[in-house]
Short mmCIF file of C-alpha atoms in Angstrom, two decimals:
data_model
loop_
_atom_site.label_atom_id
_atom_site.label_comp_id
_atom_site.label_asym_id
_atom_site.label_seq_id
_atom_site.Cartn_x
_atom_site.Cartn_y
_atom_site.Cartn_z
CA UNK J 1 -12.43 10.18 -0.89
CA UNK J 2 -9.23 9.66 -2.61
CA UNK J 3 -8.18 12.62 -4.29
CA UNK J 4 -4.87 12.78 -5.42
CA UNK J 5 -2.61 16.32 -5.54
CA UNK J 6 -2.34 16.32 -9.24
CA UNK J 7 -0.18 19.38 -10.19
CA UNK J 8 0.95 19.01 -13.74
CA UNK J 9 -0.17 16.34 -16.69
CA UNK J 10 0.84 15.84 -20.12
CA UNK J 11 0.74 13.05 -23.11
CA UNK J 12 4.36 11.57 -24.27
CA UNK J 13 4.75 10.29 -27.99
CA UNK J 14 6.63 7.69 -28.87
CA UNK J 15 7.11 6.60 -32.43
CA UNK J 16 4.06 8.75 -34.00
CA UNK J 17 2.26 7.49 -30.99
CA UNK J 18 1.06 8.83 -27.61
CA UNK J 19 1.98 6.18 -25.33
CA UNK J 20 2.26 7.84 -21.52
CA UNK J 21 1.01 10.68 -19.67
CA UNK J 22 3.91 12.38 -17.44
CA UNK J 23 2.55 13.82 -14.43
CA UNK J 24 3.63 15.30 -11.20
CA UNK J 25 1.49 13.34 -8.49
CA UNK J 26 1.12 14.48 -4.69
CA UNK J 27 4.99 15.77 -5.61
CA UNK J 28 6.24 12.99 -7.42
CA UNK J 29 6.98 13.11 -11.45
CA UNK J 30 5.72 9.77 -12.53
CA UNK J 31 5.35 8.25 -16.33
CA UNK J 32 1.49 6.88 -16.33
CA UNK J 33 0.51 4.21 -18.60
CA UNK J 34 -3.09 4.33 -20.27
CA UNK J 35 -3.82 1.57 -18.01
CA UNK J 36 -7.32 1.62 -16.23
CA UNK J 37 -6.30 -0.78 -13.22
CA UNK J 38 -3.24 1.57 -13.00
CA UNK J 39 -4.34 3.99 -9.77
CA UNK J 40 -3.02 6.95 -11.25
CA UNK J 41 -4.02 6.95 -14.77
CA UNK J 42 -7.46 6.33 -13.54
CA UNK J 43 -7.33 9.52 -10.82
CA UNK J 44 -6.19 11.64 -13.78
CA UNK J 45 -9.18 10.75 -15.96
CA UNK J 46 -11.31 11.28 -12.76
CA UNK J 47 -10.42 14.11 -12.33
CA UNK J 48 -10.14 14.98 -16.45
CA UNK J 49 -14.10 13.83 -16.09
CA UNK J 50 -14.75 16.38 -13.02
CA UNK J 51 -13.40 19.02 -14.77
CA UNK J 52 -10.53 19.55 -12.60
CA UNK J 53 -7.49 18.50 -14.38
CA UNK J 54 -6.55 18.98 -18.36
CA UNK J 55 -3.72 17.03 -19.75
CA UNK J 56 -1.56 19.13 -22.14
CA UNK J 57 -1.23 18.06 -25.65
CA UNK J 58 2.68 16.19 -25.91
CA UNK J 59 5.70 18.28 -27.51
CA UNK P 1 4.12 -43.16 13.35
CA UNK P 2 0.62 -43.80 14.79
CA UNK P 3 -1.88 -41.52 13.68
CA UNK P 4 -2.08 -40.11 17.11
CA UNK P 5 1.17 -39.30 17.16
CA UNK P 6 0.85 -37.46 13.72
CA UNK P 7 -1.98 -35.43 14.92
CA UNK P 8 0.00 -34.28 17.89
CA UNK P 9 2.81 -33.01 15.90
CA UNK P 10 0.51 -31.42 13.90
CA UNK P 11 -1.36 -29.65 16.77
CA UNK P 12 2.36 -28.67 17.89
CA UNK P 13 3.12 -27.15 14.29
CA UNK P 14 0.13 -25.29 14.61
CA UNK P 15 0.38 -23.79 18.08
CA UNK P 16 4.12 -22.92 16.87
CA UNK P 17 2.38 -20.64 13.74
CA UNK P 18 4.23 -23.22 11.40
CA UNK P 19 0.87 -23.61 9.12
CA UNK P 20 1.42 -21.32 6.42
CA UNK P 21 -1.04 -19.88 4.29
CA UNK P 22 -3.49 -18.30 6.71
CA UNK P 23 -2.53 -15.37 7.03
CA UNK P 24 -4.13 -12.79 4.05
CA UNK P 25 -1.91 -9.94 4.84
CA UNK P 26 1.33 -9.11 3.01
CA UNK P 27 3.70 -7.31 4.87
CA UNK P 28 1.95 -8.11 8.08
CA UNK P 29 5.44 -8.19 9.60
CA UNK P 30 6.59 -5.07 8.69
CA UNK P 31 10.10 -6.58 7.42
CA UNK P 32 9.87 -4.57 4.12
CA UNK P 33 10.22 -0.99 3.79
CA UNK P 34 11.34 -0.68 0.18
CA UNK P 35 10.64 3.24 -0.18
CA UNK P 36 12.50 4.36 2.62
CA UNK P 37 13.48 3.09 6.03
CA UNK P 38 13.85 6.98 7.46
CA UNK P 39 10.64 8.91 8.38
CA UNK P 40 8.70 9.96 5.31
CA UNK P 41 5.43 10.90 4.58
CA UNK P 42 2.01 8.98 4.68
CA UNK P 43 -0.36 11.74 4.44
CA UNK P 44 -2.44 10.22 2.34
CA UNK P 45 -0.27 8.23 0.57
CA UNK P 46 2.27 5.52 0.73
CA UNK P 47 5.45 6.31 2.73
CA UNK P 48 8.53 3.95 3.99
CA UNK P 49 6.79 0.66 4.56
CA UNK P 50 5.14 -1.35 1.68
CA UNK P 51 1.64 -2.23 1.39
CA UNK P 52 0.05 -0.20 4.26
CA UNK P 53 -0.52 4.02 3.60
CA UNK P 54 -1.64 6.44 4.67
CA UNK P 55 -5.35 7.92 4.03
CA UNK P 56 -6.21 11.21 5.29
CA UNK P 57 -8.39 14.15 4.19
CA UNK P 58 -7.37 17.22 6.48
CA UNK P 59 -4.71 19.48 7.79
CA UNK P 60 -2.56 17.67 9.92
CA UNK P 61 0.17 15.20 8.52
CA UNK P 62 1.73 11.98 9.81
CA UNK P 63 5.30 9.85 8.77
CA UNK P 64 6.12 6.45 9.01
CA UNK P 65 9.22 4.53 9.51
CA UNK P 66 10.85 1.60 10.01
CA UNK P 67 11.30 0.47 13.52
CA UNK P 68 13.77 -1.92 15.17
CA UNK P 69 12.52 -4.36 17.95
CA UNK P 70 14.81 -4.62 21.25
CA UNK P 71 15.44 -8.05 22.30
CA UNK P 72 12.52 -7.76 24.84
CA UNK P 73 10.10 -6.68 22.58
CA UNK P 74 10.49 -9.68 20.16
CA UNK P 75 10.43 -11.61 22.94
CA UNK P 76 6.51 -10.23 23.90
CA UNK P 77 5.73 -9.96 19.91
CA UNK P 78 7.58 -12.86 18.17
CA UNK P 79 8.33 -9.73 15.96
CA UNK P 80 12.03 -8.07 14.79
CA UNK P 81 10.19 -4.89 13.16
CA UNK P 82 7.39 -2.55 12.78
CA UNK P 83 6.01 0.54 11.58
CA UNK P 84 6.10 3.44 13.77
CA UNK P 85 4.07 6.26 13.11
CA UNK P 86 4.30 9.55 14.33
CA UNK P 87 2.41 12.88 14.31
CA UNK P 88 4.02 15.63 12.92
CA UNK P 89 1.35 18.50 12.15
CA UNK P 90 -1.34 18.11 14.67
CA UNK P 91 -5.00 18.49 13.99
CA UNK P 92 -6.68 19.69 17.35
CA UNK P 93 -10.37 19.88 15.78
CA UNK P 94 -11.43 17.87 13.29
CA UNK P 95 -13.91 19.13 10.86
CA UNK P 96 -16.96 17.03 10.11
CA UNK P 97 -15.51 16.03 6.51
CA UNK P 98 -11.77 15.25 8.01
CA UNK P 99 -10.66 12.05 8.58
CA UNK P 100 -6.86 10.46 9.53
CA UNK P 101 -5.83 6.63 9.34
CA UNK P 102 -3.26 3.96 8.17
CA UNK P 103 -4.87 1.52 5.55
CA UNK P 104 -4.10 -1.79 3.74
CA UNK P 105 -6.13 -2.75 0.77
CA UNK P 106 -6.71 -5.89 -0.46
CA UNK P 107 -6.94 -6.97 -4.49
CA UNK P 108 -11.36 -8.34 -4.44
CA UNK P 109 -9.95 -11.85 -5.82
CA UNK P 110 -7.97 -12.61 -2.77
CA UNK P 111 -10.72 -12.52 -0.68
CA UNK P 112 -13.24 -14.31 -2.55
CA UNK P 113 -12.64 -17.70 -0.13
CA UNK P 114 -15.28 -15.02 2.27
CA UNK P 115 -18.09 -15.46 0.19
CA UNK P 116 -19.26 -12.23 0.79
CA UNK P 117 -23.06 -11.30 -1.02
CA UNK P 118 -24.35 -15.06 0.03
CA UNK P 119 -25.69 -16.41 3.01
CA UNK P 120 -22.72 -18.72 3.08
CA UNK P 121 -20.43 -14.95 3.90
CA UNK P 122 -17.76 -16.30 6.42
CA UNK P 123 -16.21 -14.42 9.43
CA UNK P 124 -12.94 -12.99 9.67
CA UNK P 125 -10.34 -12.46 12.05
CA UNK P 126 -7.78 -9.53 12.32
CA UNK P 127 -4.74 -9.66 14.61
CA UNK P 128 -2.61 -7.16 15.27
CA UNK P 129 0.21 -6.08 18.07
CA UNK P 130 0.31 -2.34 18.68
CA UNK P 131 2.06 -0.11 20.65
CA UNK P 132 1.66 4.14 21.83
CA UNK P 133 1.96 6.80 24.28
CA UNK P 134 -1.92 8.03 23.56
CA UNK P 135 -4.29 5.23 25.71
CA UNK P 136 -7.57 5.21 25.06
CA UNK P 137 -10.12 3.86 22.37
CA UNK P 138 -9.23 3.48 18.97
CA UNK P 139 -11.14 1.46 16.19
CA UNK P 140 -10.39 -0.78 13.34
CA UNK P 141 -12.89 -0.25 10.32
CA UNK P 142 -13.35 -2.44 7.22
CA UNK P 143 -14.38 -1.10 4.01
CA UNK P 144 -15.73 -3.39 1.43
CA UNK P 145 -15.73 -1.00 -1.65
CA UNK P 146 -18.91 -0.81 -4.24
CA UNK P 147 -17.19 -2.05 -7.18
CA UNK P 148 -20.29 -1.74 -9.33
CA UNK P 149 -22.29 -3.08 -6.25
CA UNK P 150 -22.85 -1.04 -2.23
CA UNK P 151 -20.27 -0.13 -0.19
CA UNK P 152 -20.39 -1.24 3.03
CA UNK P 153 -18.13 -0.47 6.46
CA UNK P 154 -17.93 -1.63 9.95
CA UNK P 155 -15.99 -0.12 12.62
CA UNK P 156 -15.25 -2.05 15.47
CA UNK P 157 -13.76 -0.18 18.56
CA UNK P 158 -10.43 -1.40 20.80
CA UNK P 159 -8.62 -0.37 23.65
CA UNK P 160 -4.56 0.88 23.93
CA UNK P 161 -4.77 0.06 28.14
CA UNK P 162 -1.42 1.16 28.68
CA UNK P 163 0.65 3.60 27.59
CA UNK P 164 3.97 2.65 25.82
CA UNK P 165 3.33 -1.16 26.03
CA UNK P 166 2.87 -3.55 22.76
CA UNK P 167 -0.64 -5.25 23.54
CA UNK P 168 -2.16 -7.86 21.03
CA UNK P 169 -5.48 -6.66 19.71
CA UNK P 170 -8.36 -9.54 18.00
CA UNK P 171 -11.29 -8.41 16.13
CA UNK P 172 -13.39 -10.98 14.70
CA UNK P 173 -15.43 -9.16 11.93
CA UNK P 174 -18.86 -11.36 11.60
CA UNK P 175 -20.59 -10.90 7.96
CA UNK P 176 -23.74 -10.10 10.27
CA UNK P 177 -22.34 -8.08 12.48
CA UNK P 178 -25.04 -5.58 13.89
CA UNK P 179 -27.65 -7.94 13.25
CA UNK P 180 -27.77 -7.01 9.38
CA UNK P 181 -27.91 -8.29 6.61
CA UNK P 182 -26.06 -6.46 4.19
CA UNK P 183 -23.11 -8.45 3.28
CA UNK P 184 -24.66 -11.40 2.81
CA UNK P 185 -26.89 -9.38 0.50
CA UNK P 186 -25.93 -9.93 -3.14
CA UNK P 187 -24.75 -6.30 -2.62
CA UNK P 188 -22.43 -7.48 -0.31
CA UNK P 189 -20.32 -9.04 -3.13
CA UNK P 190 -16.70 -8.40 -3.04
CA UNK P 191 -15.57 -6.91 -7.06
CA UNK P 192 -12.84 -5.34 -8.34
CA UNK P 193 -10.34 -8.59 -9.87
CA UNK P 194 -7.01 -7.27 -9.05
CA UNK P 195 -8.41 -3.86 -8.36
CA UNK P 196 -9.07 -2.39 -4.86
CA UNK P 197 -11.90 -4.71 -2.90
CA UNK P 198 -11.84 -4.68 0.04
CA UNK P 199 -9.89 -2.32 2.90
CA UNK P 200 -8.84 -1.93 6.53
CA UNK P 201 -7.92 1.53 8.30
CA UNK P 202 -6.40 1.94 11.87
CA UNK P 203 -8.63 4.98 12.54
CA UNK P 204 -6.90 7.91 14.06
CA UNK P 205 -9.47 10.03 13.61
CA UNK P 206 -13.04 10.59 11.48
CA UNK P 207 -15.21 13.49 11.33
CA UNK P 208 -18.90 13.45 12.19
CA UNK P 209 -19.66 12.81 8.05
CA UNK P 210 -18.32 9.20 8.59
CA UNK P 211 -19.57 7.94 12.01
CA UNK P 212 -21.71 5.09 12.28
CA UNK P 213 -22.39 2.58 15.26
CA UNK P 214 -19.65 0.20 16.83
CA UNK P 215 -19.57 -3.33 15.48
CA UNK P 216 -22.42 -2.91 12.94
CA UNK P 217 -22.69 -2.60 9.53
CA UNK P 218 -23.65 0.10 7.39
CA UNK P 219 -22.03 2.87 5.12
CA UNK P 220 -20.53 4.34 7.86
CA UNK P 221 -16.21 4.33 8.67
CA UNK P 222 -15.74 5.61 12.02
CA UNK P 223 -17.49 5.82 15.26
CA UNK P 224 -18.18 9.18 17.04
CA UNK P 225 -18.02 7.75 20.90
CA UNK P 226 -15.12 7.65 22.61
CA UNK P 227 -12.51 7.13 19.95
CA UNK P 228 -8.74 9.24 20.56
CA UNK P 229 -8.24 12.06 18.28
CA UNK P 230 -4.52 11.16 18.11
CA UNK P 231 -3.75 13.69 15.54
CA UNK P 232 -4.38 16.13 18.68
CA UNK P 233 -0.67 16.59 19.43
CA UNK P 234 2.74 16.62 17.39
CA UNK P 235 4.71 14.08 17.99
CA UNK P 236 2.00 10.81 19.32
CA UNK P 237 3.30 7.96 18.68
CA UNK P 238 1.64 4.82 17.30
CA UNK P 239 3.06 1.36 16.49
CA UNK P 240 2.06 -1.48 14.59
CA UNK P 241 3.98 -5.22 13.27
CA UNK P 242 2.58 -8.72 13.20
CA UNK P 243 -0.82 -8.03 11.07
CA UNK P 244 -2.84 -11.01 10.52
CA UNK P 245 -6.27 -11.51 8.50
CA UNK P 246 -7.57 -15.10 8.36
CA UNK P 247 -10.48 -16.79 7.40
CA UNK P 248 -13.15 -17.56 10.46
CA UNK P 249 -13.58 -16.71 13.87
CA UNK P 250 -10.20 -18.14 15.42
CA UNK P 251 -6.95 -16.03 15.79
CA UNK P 252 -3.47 -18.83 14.97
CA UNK P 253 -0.46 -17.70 15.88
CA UNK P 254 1.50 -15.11 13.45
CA UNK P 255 2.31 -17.17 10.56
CA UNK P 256 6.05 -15.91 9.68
CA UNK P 257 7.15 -15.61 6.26
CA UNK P 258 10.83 -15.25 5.25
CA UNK P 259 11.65 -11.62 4.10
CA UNK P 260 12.25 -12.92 0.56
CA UNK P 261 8.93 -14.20 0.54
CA UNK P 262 7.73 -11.17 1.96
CA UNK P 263 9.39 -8.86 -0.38
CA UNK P 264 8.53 -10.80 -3.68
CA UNK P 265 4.67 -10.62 -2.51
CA UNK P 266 5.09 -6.81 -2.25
CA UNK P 267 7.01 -6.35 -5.48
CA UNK P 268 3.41 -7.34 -6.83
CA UNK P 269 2.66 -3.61 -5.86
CA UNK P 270 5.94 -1.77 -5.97
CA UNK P 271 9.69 -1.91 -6.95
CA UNK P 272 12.78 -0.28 -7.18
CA UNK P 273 15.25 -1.21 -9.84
CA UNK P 274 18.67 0.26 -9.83
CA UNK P 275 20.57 -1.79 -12.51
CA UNK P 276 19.95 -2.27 -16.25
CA UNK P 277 21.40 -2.07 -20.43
CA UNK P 278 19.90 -0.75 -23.30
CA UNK P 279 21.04 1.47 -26.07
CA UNK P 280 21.65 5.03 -26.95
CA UNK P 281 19.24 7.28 -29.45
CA UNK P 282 20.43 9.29 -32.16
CA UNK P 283 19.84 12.53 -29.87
CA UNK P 284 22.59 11.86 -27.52
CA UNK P 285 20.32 12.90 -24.51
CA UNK P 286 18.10 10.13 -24.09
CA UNK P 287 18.45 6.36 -23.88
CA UNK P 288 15.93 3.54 -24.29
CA UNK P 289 16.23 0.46 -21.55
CA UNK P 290 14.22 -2.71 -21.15
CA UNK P 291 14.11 -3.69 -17.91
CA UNK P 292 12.58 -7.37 -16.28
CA UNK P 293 10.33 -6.43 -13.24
CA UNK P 294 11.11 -9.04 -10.36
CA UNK P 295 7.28 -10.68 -10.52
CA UNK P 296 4.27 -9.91 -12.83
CA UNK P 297 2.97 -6.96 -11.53
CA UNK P 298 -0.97 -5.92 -10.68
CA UNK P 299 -1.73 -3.76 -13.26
CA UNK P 300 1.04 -1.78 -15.67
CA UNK P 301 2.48 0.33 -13.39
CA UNK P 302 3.80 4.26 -13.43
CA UNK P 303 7.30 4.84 -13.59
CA UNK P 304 9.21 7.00 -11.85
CA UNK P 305 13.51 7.44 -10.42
CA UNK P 306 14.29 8.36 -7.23
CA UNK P 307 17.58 10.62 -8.30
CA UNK P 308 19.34 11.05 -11.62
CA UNK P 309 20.93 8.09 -12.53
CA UNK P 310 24.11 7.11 -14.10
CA UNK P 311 25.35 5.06 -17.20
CA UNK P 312 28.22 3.88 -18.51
CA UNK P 313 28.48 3.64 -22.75
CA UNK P 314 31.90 1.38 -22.24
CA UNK P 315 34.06 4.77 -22.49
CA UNK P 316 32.78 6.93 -20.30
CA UNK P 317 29.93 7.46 -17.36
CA UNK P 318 27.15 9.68 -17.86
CA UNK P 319 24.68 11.28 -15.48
CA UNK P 320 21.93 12.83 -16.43
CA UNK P 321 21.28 16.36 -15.18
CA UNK P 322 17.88 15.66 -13.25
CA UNK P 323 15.54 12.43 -12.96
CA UNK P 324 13.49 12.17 -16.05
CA UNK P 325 11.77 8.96 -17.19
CA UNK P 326 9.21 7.91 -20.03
CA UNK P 327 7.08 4.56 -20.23
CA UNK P 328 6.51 3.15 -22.99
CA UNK P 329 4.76 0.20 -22.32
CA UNK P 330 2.98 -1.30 -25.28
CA UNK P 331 0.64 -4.07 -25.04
CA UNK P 332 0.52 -3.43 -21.56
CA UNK P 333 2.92 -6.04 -20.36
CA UNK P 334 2.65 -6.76 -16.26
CA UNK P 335 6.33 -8.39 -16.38
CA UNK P 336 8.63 -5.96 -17.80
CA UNK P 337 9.52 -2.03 -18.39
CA UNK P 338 10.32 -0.67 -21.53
CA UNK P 339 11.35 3.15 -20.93
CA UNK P 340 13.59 6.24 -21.87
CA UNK P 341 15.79 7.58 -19.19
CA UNK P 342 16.35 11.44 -20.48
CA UNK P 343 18.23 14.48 -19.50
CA UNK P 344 21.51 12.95 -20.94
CA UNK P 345 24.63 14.83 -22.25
CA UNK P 346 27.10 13.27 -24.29
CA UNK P 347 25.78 9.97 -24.88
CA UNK P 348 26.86 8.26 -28.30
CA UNK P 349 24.35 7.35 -30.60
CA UNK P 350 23.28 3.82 -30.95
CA UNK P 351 26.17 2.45 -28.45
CA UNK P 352 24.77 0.21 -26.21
CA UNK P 353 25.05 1.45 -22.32
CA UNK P 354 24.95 0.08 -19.16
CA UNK P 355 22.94 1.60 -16.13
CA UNK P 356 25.56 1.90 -13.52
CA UNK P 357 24.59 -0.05 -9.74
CA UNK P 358 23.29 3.83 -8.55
CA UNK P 359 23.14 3.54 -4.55
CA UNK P 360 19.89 4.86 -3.56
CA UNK P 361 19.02 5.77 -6.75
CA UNK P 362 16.77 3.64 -8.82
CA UNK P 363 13.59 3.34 -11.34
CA UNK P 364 10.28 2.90 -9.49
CA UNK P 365 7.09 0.80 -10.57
CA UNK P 366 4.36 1.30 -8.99
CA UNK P 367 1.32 -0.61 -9.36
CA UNK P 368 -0.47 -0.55 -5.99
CA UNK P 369 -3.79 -0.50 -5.34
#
């Protein structure tokens, strides 16, 4: 019941590393740790599990 | 000092609201509004006022803002601010699968002292002062999330008498409530840690999916009697300051917190930080910054800037040309950022900067729940 608007999502290296996921959430452009208590990061893998969402490889 | 005497002064204290620690809610005073103080969004999501959002599934839309108390209205509430509310896209019909309310969620370790999922579950008591133009019945439902376990609710209907008048509302929430026995149950168990265990919503409206029976437990949010559709017209108003959840079946007077006690407890959840150093990269567009968050923080948060923000590198400043932020925090660290503002022109590599005070423009960490 608590679907977030989740319009764009993609992984950030840093250092070799992948170490965020930038995404634009219910309008707002937000850095999103790989944290699972972190509301956000675990909506985006919700919705990565549902098949609704795919986060774009990092630049 | 007899003992008598001791005991009186403590009765006094008490009748005053000068025993502190009872009350569960943060922000139950609506002094901080750390987003915005203007009208701003809460369709389903947090808006001006920290720790309470909206949570809404439908076509209609609501703000929130902050609100300033006259003289005589502190004098009825013993309160300076609160949150007003207001419709501004109206939902006239509400499909059964819609629903519209403000909520406040609780981390499950804070409310552990209620026992739920034994027979030794405690009651609780919710106080509240309200205020709005649309009279009628409204209802207050309590949502004690699954966490690995059932989730139970219980919505328990009140009355706005009269129009445009703050009136103190008390709902005692019993753990068997309905006659049942669900919450004391071992299902009943409150999880989560420092995740999301347990919530409240001032209903505004729930469709025919979510209805259940007044004052009873169940999986049910709302009730489908008389309750006020008051997303019905653009434009309703609906008030709400001096919040109080306490353990047992007694409401105390508002226990009153200063505002920087107020504000560290919701910094827990969310911050804004405006000021800061670090050092240039080699690019010239991007610098990294460490930044101290004002009190350890939930869970690692997401990042995020309000406007682009400026920097000084001792020669010149330095704006970037939009708001663009990375986290980078390794090891998962609850007390501290470490992130790249980007978008930069001009920036020197490897001098050390400054981020300028930016009025209204600031990082964001958000860990709420």
């Amino acid at each position: 019941m608590d679907k977030m608007n989740i319009t764009s999502a993609q992984y950030v290296n840093y250092l070799g590393d992948t170490a965020c996921i930038n995404a634009t959430i219910d309008g707002i452009t937000m850095s999103v740790p790989f944290d699972p208590a972190n509301r956000h990061y675990s909506e985006i893998m919700r919705q990565v599990e549902a098949g609704d969402l795919v986060i774009q490889e990092a630049e | 000092m007899s003992k008598a005497r001791q005991l009186a002064d403590l009765g006094n204290a008490y009748s005053d609201g000068g025993i502190s620690g009872s009350n569960l809610i943060i922000n139950g005073s609506m002094q901080c509004f750390q987003r915005a103080t203007a009208a701003t969004t809460m369709t389903n999501t947090y808006g001006a006022v920290d720790r309470f959002r909206g949570f809404s599934n439908g076509g209609g839309a609501f703000t929130g803002e902050k609100y300033d108390m006259t003289t005589s209205e502190i004098a009825a509430t013993g309160q300076y601010q609160a949150l007003k509310m207001l419709v501004s896209t109206a939902d006239t019909s509400i499909a059964a699968s819609e629903y519209y309310s403000l909520n406040y969620r609780f981390e499950g370790d804070d409310l552990q002292q209620l026992k739920y999922g034994s027979s030794s579950a405690q009651s609780f008591t919710v106080s509240f002062w309200v205020k709005s133009d649309t009279t009628g019945t409204y209802f207050l439902t309590v949502d004690k999330l699954a966490n690995g376990q059932t989730a139970y609710r219980i919505p328990i209907e009140y009355t706005i008498s009269s129009a445009d008048t703050w009136e103190q509302k008390i709902i005692t929430v019993s753990p068997t409530a309905g006659s049942t026995s669900l919450i004391t149950s071992s299902a009943g168990a409150i999880g989560g840690g420092t995740g999301h265990g347990l919530s409240l919503y001032w209903g505004f409206a729930w469709g025919t999916d979510y209805h259940g029976t007044n004052n009873t437990w169940s999986t049910s949010y709302g009730t489908n009697a008389t309750a006020n559709n008051w997303m019905g017209t653009v434009g309703n108003d609906f008030y709400l300051t001096g919040v109080q959840l306490e353990i047992g079946d007694t409401s105390t007077p508002f226990e009153h917190r200063s505002y920087a006690d107020q504000l560290q407890a919701c910094q827990r959840y969310y911050s804004q930080i405006a000021q800061g150093a670090g050092v240039c990269t080699t690019t010239g567009t991007n610098l990294y910054l460490s930044v101290k968050l004002p009190v350890r923080v939930r869970a690692v948060p997401s990042v995020s800037q309000t406007g682009a923000m400026t920097v000084n590198d001792g020669s010149a400043n330095l704006t970037q040309s939009s708001a663009s932020i990375n986290s980078y925090n390794e090891g998962g660290t609850l007390d501290s950022l470490f992130v790249s503002l980007n978008n930069f022109s001009g920036l020197t590599a490897n001098r050390p900067v400054v981020v300028r005070q930016n009025t209204g423009k600031s990082i964001t960490a958000d860990a709420e729940l």
